[in-house]
Amino acid sequence: MKPIHGDTEGTTNAMNTAHPHQPRSAESGILQDNPDDLAHAVRTLVVASGLISDDEFERAVALRVPGIPPAAHVVLKAWRDPDFTARLLADPHGACAEAGYPVPPTAPRVGFFANTPGTHHVVVCTLCSCHSRPLLGVPPAWYKTHEYRARTVREPRAVLAEFGTTIPEHVTVRVHDASADLRYLVVPRAPADLATSSDADLLGRITAESLFGVRHVEGFSHQ
Amino acid sequence: MTAADRHRDKPFPTQSGEPRRHHDVGGLPAGPVDTSTHDLDEWEQRTDALVYLLSARKAIRVDELRRAIESLGPAEYADATYYHRWLHGLTRLLLEKGVLTVSGLALELARLNSHARE
Amino acid sequence: MTTTAAQHAIGDHVRVRRAFPPGHFRTPAYVRGRTGVIVTIIGTFPDPEELAYGRDGLPGRTLYRVRFNQTDLWTDYTGSRADTLDIDLYDHWLDAA
């Protein structure tokens, strides 16, 4: 658990007086509860309410581990089949279903942007940290940081450089702020050895970074 | 700039002078991006799973959770990690909806606390 | 879903309203007051400003993808003059420019 260091505005003592039973004296108001305990308590009470079962909860927790993002399979199919790429851009939900990775009807709608020799796309959510959970899984920590959310809209090329990604001046950078009801993903450029590489090898290179547009896949370079 | 410094400058002016609330950070000056990745802690996985399942059940809506998170105070928003915001936003929302009650939550937390001391 | 008719067409120039109402909304400060171009009419969605408070969000709102030149958003933009920012905005935040 990460400790929360809070309140530097002199309200700490008043808060302790108000909540003498709370041992974590240095923490700001609503963050005073141990998140382990609060997460357990909310889980227990939500299960008791009948909204979800203990079994499905434990199954969902077990899925929250890093792995190959489902969208990687969609991108690989797009690399192998230009007609599929066209369908993916025009009808992303139909194409994802066709690839075997349907977006559930309860999940937010998705859209794809394909990088080309002249255009590089990068995705951010400045107001929160929106992303497509069914296609990306748990997003990387950096996607949720203040720094990424604040700076990507204003100085995308500098942010990309911090990921080791240099975009040549002649390539247009298009930033997409996922501010509303759609969740966006990038189809990165295929690596030079696409034709000679196995699916397993390629899937391992289609990282979350490449799907948000902050890194090229290994084996790609601008000519 | 530390998280604690950021909320002292509110309301953040943009170049056009538009006011903003603390969750609206696009274009603000900030330091380098920490590009490293790390796995979720257990309580973060549990929080994530709860939000996912309750959203799929339509027991909560993403717009409601966003609104609940935005209603954290600026200092709390700045100090909280992403999953702290989710956990506290979710808790508020479930209290509003009557899925949780204040007393029920207090009892459950006290029960966990007494187990931890045994 | 009951909806309101789309007010803008692809290619239209629009200015984002300079409003700062109390409550939940999805129009960030950095685009308010700025002029962009409609590039896509995404569709109709329940109004998030209503959904946020547990209501049904009907009638739905038209959601547009609006493209801004980065050099129109930031006077100190250092990248290519061709660089853009796309953001999705609802019809009631957009006026014809």
Tab-separated table of N, CA and C in Angstrom, chain B:
chain	number	residue	atom	x	y	z
B	1	MET	N	7.146	20.408	-9.574
B	1	MET	CA	6.011	20.858	-8.757
B	1	MET	C	5.385	19.639	-8.080
B	2	THR	N	5.145	19.698	-6.803
B	2	THR	CA	4.550	18.557	-6.113
B	2	THR	C	3.031	18.633	-6.220
B	3	ALA	N	2.407	17.517	-5.918
B	3	ALA	CA	0.942	17.484	-5.959
B	3	ALA	C	0.366	18.532	-5.006
B	4	ALA	N	1.019	18.673	-3.855
B	4	ALA	CA	0.484	19.621	-2.873
B	4	ALA	C	0.594	21.067	-3.354
B	5	ASP	N	1.610	21.358	-4.171
B	5	ASP	CA	1.763	22.721	-4.692
B	5	ASP	C	0.680	23.064	-5.704
B	6	ARG	N	0.288	22.045	-6.490
B	6	ARG	CA	-0.569	22.330	-7.638
B	6	ARG	C	-1.883	22.973	-7.233
B	7	HIS	N	-2.496	22.471	-6.171
B	7	HIS	CA	-3.842	22.937	-5.875
B	7	HIS	C	-3.838	24.307	-5.201
B	8	ARG	N	-2.668	24.815	-4.839
B	8	ARG	CA	-2.628	26.152	-4.231
B	8	ARG	C	-2.872	27.238	-5.271
B	9	ASP	N	-2.629	26.915	-6.551
B	9	ASP	CA	-2.697	27.937	-7.591
B	9	ASP	C	-4.079	28.068	-8.209
B	10	LYS	N	-5.049	27.374	-7.692
B	10	LYS	CA	-6.356	27.371	-8.338
B	10	LYS	C	-7.036	28.730	-8.220
B	11	PRO	N	-7.934	29.145	-9.138
B	11	PRO	CA	-8.212	28.363	-10.335
B	11	PRO	C	-7.084	28.540	-11.341
B	12	PHE	N	-6.745	27.432	-12.002
B	12	PHE	CA	-5.649	27.474	-12.950
B	12	PHE	C	-6.019	28.325	-14.151
B	13	PRO	N	-5.294	29.371	-14.459
B	13	PRO	CA	-5.599	30.101	-15.681
B	13	PRO	C	-5.033	29.358	-16.887
B	14	THR	N	-5.736	29.379	-17.995
B	14	THR	CA	-5.149	28.921	-19.246
B	14	THR	C	-4.670	30.159	-19.966
B	15	GLN	N	-4.111	29.977	-21.158
B	15	GLN	CA	-3.686	31.149	-21.906
B	15	GLN	C	-4.861	32.041	-22.236
B	16	SER	N	-6.041	31.416	-22.464
B	16	SER	CA	-7.209	32.204	-22.805
B	16	SER	C	-7.923	32.714	-21.557
B	17	GLY	N	-7.401	32.386	-20.388
B	17	GLY	CA	-8.018	32.858	-19.157
B	17	GLY	C	-9.241	32.063	-18.745
B	18	GLU	N	-9.488	30.927	-19.379
B	18	GLU	CA	-10.647	30.121	-19.007
B	18	GLU	C	-10.410	29.481	-17.633
B	19	PRO	N	-11.409	29.563	-16.767
B	19	PRO	CA	-11.240	28.906	-15.465
B	19	PRO	C	-11.344	27.389	-15.617
B	20	ARG	N	-10.778	26.681	-14.669
B	20	ARG	CA	-10.863	25.220	-14.721
B	20	ARG	C	-10.949	24.657	-13.320
B	21	ARG	N	-11.542	23.491	-13.236
B	21	ARG	CA	-11.539	22.787	-11.957
B	21	ARG	C	-10.373	21.808	-11.918
B	22	HIS	N	-10.156	21.236	-10.718
B	22	HIS	CA	-8.894	20.541	-10.486
B	22	HIS	C	-8.709	19.276	-11.314
B	23	HIS	N	-9.802	18.660	-11.798
B	23	HIS	CA	-9.615	17.452	-12.600
B	23	HIS	C	-9.286	17.798	-14.055
B	24	ASP	N	-9.446	19.072	-14.422
B	24	ASP	CA	-9.290	19.503	-15.819
B	24	ASP	C	-7.858	19.987	-16.007
B	25	VAL	N	-6.953	19.074	-16.376
B	25	VAL	CA	-5.520	19.389	-16.306
B	25	VAL	C	-4.873	19.614	-17.673
B	26	GLY	N	-5.618	19.460	-18.762
B	26	GLY	CA	-5.011	19.532	-20.099
B	26	GLY	C	-4.317	20.860	-20.337
B	27	GLY	N	-3.012	20.834	-20.664
B	27	GLY	CA	-2.263	22.032	-20.979
B	27	GLY	C	-1.519	22.639	-19.816
B	28	LEU	N	-1.739	22.122	-18.592
B	28	LEU	CA	-1.011	22.684	-17.447
B	28	LEU	C	0.465	22.294	-17.527
B	29	PRO	N	1.340	23.181	-17.052
B	29	PRO	CA	2.739	22.794	-16.971
B	29	PRO	C	2.910	21.635	-15.980
B	30	ALA	N	3.784	20.727	-16.294
B	30	ALA	CA	4.039	19.589	-15.405
B	30	ALA	C	5.395	19.018	-15.750
B	31	GLY	N	5.896	18.183	-14.859
B	31	GLY	CA	7.231	17.619	-15.018
B	31	GLY	C	7.254	16.460	-15.998
B	32	PRO	N	8.392	15.767	-16.071
B	32	PRO	CA	8.531	14.633	-16.987
B	32	PRO	C	7.548	13.506	-16.640
B	33	VAL	N	7.173	12.744	-17.654
B	33	VAL	CA	6.290	11.596	-17.444
B	33	VAL	C	7.119	10.424	-16.940
B	34	ASP	N	6.671	9.810	-15.851
B	34	ASP	CA	7.296	8.570	-15.385
B	34	ASP	C	6.769	7.451	-16.281
B	35	THR	N	7.605	6.990	-17.209
B	35	THR	CA	7.142	6.045	-18.233
B	35	THR	C	7.231	4.592	-17.772
B	36	SER	N	7.612	4.373	-16.525
B	36	SER	CA	7.729	2.991	-16.056
B	36	SER	C	6.340	2.396	-15.837
B	37	THR	N	6.279	1.091	-15.810
B	37	THR	CA	5.007	0.416	-15.542
B	37	THR	C	5.169	-0.394	-14.268
B	38	HIS	N	4.064	-0.596	-13.570
B	38	HIS	CA	4.103	-1.481	-12.408
B	38	HIS	C	2.741	-2.131	-12.249
B	39	ASP	N	2.741	-3.292	-11.607
B	39	ASP	CA	1.491	-4.028	-11.431
B	39	ASP	C	0.635	-3.369	-10.354
B	40	LEU	N	-0.645	-3.670	-10.397
B	40	LEU	CA	-1.558	-3.113	-9.405
B	40	LEU	C	-1.378	-3.825	-8.070
B	41	ASP	N	-1.533	-3.057	-6.963
B	41	ASP	CA	-1.639	-3.670	-5.645
B	41	ASP	C	-2.972	-4.409	-5.552
B	42	GLU	N	-3.074	-5.265	-4.543
B	42	GLU	CA	-4.297	-6.064	-4.426
B	42	GLU	C	-5.538	-5.185	-4.272
B	43	TRP	N	-5.453	-4.160	-3.433
B	43	TRP	CA	-6.658	-3.329	-3.230
B	43	TRP	C	-7.011	-2.568	-4.507
B	44	GLU	N	-6.004	-2.276	-5.337
B	44	GLU	CA	-6.272	-1.608	-6.606
B	44	GLU	C	-6.977	-2.561	-7.580
B	45	GLN	N	-6.524	-3.821	-7.589
B	45	GLN	CA	-7.206	-4.824	-8.415
B	45	GLN	C	-8.653	-4.989	-7.983
B	46	ARG	N	-8.861	-4.983	-6.659
B	46	ARG	CA	-10.223	-5.191	-6.134
B	46	ARG	C	-11.105	-3.985	-6.474
B	47	THR	N	-10.531	-2.800	-6.351
B	47	THR	CA	-11.293	-1.594	-6.695
B	47	THR	C	-11.644	-1.599	-8.179
B	48	ASP	N	-10.667	-1.947	-8.991
B	48	ASP	CA	-10.865	-1.990	-10.430
B	48	ASP	C	-11.961	-2.998	-10.795
B	49	ALA	N	-11.908	-4.168	-10.170
B	49	ALA	CA	-12.903	-5.209	-10.460
B	49	ALA	C	-14.307	-4.755	-10.043
B	50	LEU	N	-14.398	-4.092	-8.893
B	50	LEU	CA	-15.705	-3.602	-8.425
B	50	LEU	C	-16.301	-2.609	-9.412
B	51	VAL	N	-15.484	-1.649	-9.849
B	51	VAL	CA	-15.989	-0.634	-10.778
B	51	VAL	C	-16.416	-1.305	-12.086
B	52	TYR	N	-15.611	-2.237	-12.549
B	52	TYR	CA	-15.917	-2.900	-13.813
B	52	TYR	C	-17.243	-3.674	-13.719
B	53	LEU	N	-17.392	-4.475	-12.656
B	53	LEU	CA	-18.597	-5.302	-12.533
B	53	LEU	C	-19.840	-4.444	-12.310
B	54	LEU	N	-19.720	-3.421	-11.465
B	54	LEU	CA	-20.890	-2.583	-11.186
B	54	LEU	C	-21.291	-1.760	-12.408
B	55	SER	N	-20.310	-1.376	-13.230
B	55	SER	CA	-20.629	-0.682	-14.474
B	55	SER	C	-21.324	-1.634	-15.447
B	56	ALA	N	-20.800	-2.853	-15.546
B	56	ALA	CA	-21.401	-3.832	-16.459
B	56	ALA	C	-22.845	-4.139	-16.046
B	57	ARG	N	-23.124	-4.116	-14.733
B	57	ARG	CA	-24.489	-4.338	-14.228
B	57	ARG	C	-25.358	-3.088	-14.373
B	58	LYS	N	-24.750	-1.999	-14.813
B	58	LYS	CA	-25.430	-0.698	-14.871
B	58	LYS	C	-25.903	-0.235	-13.488
B	59	ALA	N	-25.246	-0.728	-12.442
B	59	ALA	CA	-25.545	-0.245	-11.093
B	59	ALA	C	-24.940	1.150	-10.905
B	60	ILE	N	-23.854	1.424	-11.619
B	60	ILE	CA	-23.297	2.778	-11.651
B	60	ILE	C	-23.011	3.119	-13.108
B	61	ARG	N	-22.955	4.401	-13.405
B	61	ARG	CA	-22.586	4.848	-14.752
B	61	ARG	C	-21.256	5.571	-14.660
B	62	VAL	N	-20.490	5.465	-15.744
B	62	VAL	CA	-19.175	6.103	-15.752
B	62	VAL	C	-19.302	7.599	-15.495
B	63	ASP	N	-20.368	8.210	-16.009
B	63	ASP	CA	-20.544	9.661	-15.814
B	63	ASP	C	-20.759	9.992	-14.338
B	64	GLU	N	-21.473	9.099	-13.637
B	64	GLU	CA	-21.692	9.315	-12.211
B	64	GLU	C	-20.383	9.161	-11.436
B	65	LEU	N	-19.583	8.164	-11.827
B	65	LEU	CA	-18.313	7.969	-11.138
B	65	LEU	C	-17.375	9.154	-11.386
B	66	ARG	N	-17.363	9.639	-12.634
B	66	ARG	CA	-16.542	10.820	-12.937
B	66	ARG	C	-16.964	11.992	-12.065
B	67	ARG	N	-18.280	12.189	-11.973
B	67	ARG	CA	-18.790	13.319	-11.181
B	67	ARG	C	-18.421	13.145	-9.698
B	68	ALA	N	-18.536	11.921	-9.202
B	68	ALA	CA	-18.192	11.676	-7.796
B	68	ALA	C	-16.700	11.939	-7.559
B	69	ILE	N	-15.860	11.550	-8.517
B	69	ILE	CA	-14.416	11.767	-8.360
B	69	ILE	C	-14.097	13.254	-8.420
B	70	GLU	N	-14.759	13.965	-9.342
B	70	GLU	CA	-14.514	15.411	-9.449
B	70	GLU	C	-14.928	16.139	-8.173
B	71	SER	N	-15.858	15.551	-7.431
B	71	SER	CA	-16.329	16.251	-6.233
B	71	SER	C	-15.388	16.052	-5.049
B	72	LEU	N	-14.325	15.274	-5.215
B	72	LEU	CA	-13.264	15.314	-4.203
B	72	LEU	C	-12.713	16.739	-4.171
B	73	GLY	N	-12.301	17.189	-3.034
B	73	GLY	CA	-11.704	18.517	-2.955
B	73	GLY	C	-10.390	18.557	-3.723
B	74	PRO	N	-9.945	19.782	-4.082
B	74	PRO	CA	-8.695	19.898	-4.851
B	74	PRO	C	-7.496	19.265	-4.151
B	75	ALA	N	-7.387	19.447	-2.837
B	75	ALA	CA	-6.235	18.895	-2.129
B	75	ALA	C	-6.294	17.377	-2.130
B	76	GLU	N	-7.498	16.860	-1.908
B	76	GLU	CA	-7.642	15.407	-1.875
B	76	GLU	C	-7.413	14.823	-3.262
B	77	TYR	N	-7.940	15.504	-4.278
B	77	TYR	CA	-7.748	15.023	-5.654
B	77	TYR	C	-6.260	14.967	-5.979
B	78	ALA	N	-5.545	16.034	-5.620
B	78	ALA	CA	-4.122	16.105	-5.958
B	78	ALA	C	-3.309	15.062	-5.190
B	79	ASP	N	-3.694	14.825	-3.940
B	79	ASP	CA	-2.931	13.881	-3.124
B	79	ASP	C	-3.246	12.427	-3.443
B	80	ALA	N	-4.434	12.177	-3.968
B	80	ALA	CA	-4.867	10.798	-4.171
B	80	ALA	C	-4.215	10.197	-5.402
B	81	THR	N	-3.928	8.901	-5.329
B	81	THR	CA	-3.545	8.193	-6.545
B	81	THR	C	-4.813	7.917	-7.347
B	82	TYR	N	-4.642	7.463	-8.571
B	82	TYR	CA	-5.763	7.150	-9.456
B	82	TYR	C	-6.768	6.220	-8.771
B	83	TYR	N	-6.291	5.155	-8.166
B	83	TYR	CA	-7.229	4.187	-7.579
B	83	TYR	C	-7.794	4.658	-6.242
B	84	HIS	N	-7.074	5.530	-5.539
B	84	HIS	CA	-7.716	6.165	-4.381
B	84	HIS	C	-8.928	6.964	-4.843
B	85	ARG	N	-8.787	7.681	-5.951
B	85	ARG	CA	-9.922	8.465	-6.464
B	85	ARG	C	-11.078	7.545	-6.821
B	86	TRP	N	-10.752	6.452	-7.481
B	86	TRP	CA	-11.813	5.501	-7.855
B	86	TRP	C	-12.495	4.944	-6.614
B	87	LEU	N	-11.694	4.517	-5.643
B	87	LEU	CA	-12.272	3.861	-4.460
B	87	LEU	C	-13.161	4.831	-3.689
B	88	HIS	N	-12.686	6.063	-3.510
B	88	HIS	CA	-13.487	7.018	-2.746
B	88	HIS	C	-14.654	7.543	-3.564
B	89	GLY	N	-14.463	7.697	-4.884
B	89	GLY	CA	-15.579	8.089	-5.746
B	89	GLY	C	-16.660	7.017	-5.745
B	90	LEU	N	-16.228	5.768	-5.861
B	90	LEU	CA	-17.178	4.648	-5.859
B	90	LEU	C	-17.926	4.579	-4.536
B	91	THR	N	-17.195	4.750	-3.433
B	91	THR	CA	-17.837	4.678	-2.123
B	91	THR	C	-18.908	5.758	-1.982
B	92	ARG	N	-18.583	6.984	-2.384
B	92	ARG	CA	-19.570	8.069	-2.328
B	92	ARG	C	-20.808	7.749	-3.143
B	93	LEU	N	-20.551	7.236	-4.349
B	93	LEU	CA	-21.651	6.960	-5.273
B	93	LEU	C	-22.559	5.871	-4.713
B	94	LEU	N	-21.966	4.823	-4.130
B	94	LEU	CA	-22.779	3.733	-3.579
B	94	LEU	C	-23.529	4.175	-2.334
B	95	LEU	N	-22.962	5.142	-1.600
B	95	LEU	CA	-23.704	5.723	-0.472
B	95	LEU	C	-24.907	6.510	-0.990
B	96	GLU	N	-24.688	7.320	-2.024
B	96	GLU	CA	-25.796	8.086	-2.612
B	96	GLU	C	-26.922	7.188	-3.068
B	97	LYS	N	-26.541	6.056	-3.678
B	97	LYS	CA	-27.536	5.174	-4.271
B	97	LYS	C	-28.173	4.241	-3.256
B	98	GLY	N	-27.648	4.255	-2.032
B	98	GLY	CA	-28.228	3.411	-0.997
B	98	GLY	C	-27.758	1.972	-1.043
B	99	VAL	N	-26.778	1.665	-1.911
B	99	VAL	CA	-26.193	0.317	-1.895
B	99	VAL	C	-25.391	0.147	-0.600
B	100	LEU	N	-24.719	1.209	-0.198
B	100	LEU	CA	-24.021	1.248	1.090
B	100	LEU	C	-24.753	2.224	1.998
B	101	THR	N	-24.610	1.991	3.306
B	101	THR	CA	-25.048	3.002	4.267
B	101	THR	C	-23.836	3.398	5.095
B	102	VAL	N	-23.873	4.595	5.623
B	102	VAL	CA	-22.750	5.080	6.439
B	102	VAL	C	-22.522	4.150	7.620
B	103	SER	N	-23.609	3.773	8.304
B	103	SER	CA	-23.435	2.940	9.496
B	103	SER	C	-22.966	1.537	9.121
B	104	GLY	N	-23.492	1.004	8.018
B	104	GLY	CA	-23.057	-0.327	7.579
B	104	GLY	C	-21.584	-0.351	7.244
B	105	LEU	N	-21.134	0.709	6.579
B	105	LEU	CA	-19.723	0.816	6.213
B	105	LEU	C	-18.857	0.962	7.456
B	106	ALA	N	-19.324	1.775	8.398
B	106	ALA	CA	-18.564	1.976	9.640
B	106	ALA	C	-18.418	0.658	10.399
B	107	LEU	N	-19.506	-0.108	10.451
B	107	LEU	CA	-19.457	-1.391	11.175
B	107	LEU	C	-18.477	-2.352	10.498
B	108	GLU	N	-18.539	-2.399	9.169
B	108	GLU	CA	-17.668	-3.334	8.442
B	108	GLU	C	-16.200	-2.934	8.612
B	109	LEU	N	-15.923	-1.629	8.556
B	109	LEU	CA	-14.539	-1.171	8.744
B	109	LEU	C	-14.053	-1.472	10.154
B	110	ALA	N	-14.934	-1.286	11.131
B	110	ALA	CA	-14.554	-1.577	12.516
B	110	ALA	C	-14.286	-3.071	12.686
B	111	ARG	N	-15.093	-3.888	12.023
B	111	ARG	CA	-14.913	-5.340	12.110
B	111	ARG	C	-13.536	-5.733	11.533
B	112	LEU	N	-13.193	-5.153	10.363
B	112	LEU	CA	-11.884	-5.447	9.757
B	112	LEU	C	-10.754	-4.986	10.657
B	113	ASN	N	-10.955	-3.833	11.262
B	113	ASN	CA	-9.946	-3.249	12.144
B	113	ASN	C	-9.721	-4.133	13.370
B	114	SER	N	-10.797	-4.672	13.937
B	114	SER	CA	-10.638	-5.487	15.144
B	114	SER	C	-10.006	-6.838	14.785
B	115	HIS	N	-10.324	-7.367	13.588
B	115	HIS	CA	-9.651	-8.591	13.145
B	115	HIS	C	-8.155	-8.375	13.021
B	116	ALA	N	-7.792	-7.201	12.472
B	116	ALA	CA	-6.372	-6.909	12.244
B	116	ALA	C	-5.615	-6.839	13.563
B	117	ARG	N	-6.308	-6.439	14.648
B	117	ARG	CA	-5.629	-6.278	15.947
B	117	ARG	C	-5.497	-7.591	16.706
B	118	GLU	N	-6.296	-8.603	16.297
B	118	GLU	CA	-6.279	-9.856	17.055
B	118	GLU	C	-4.986	-10.635	16.833
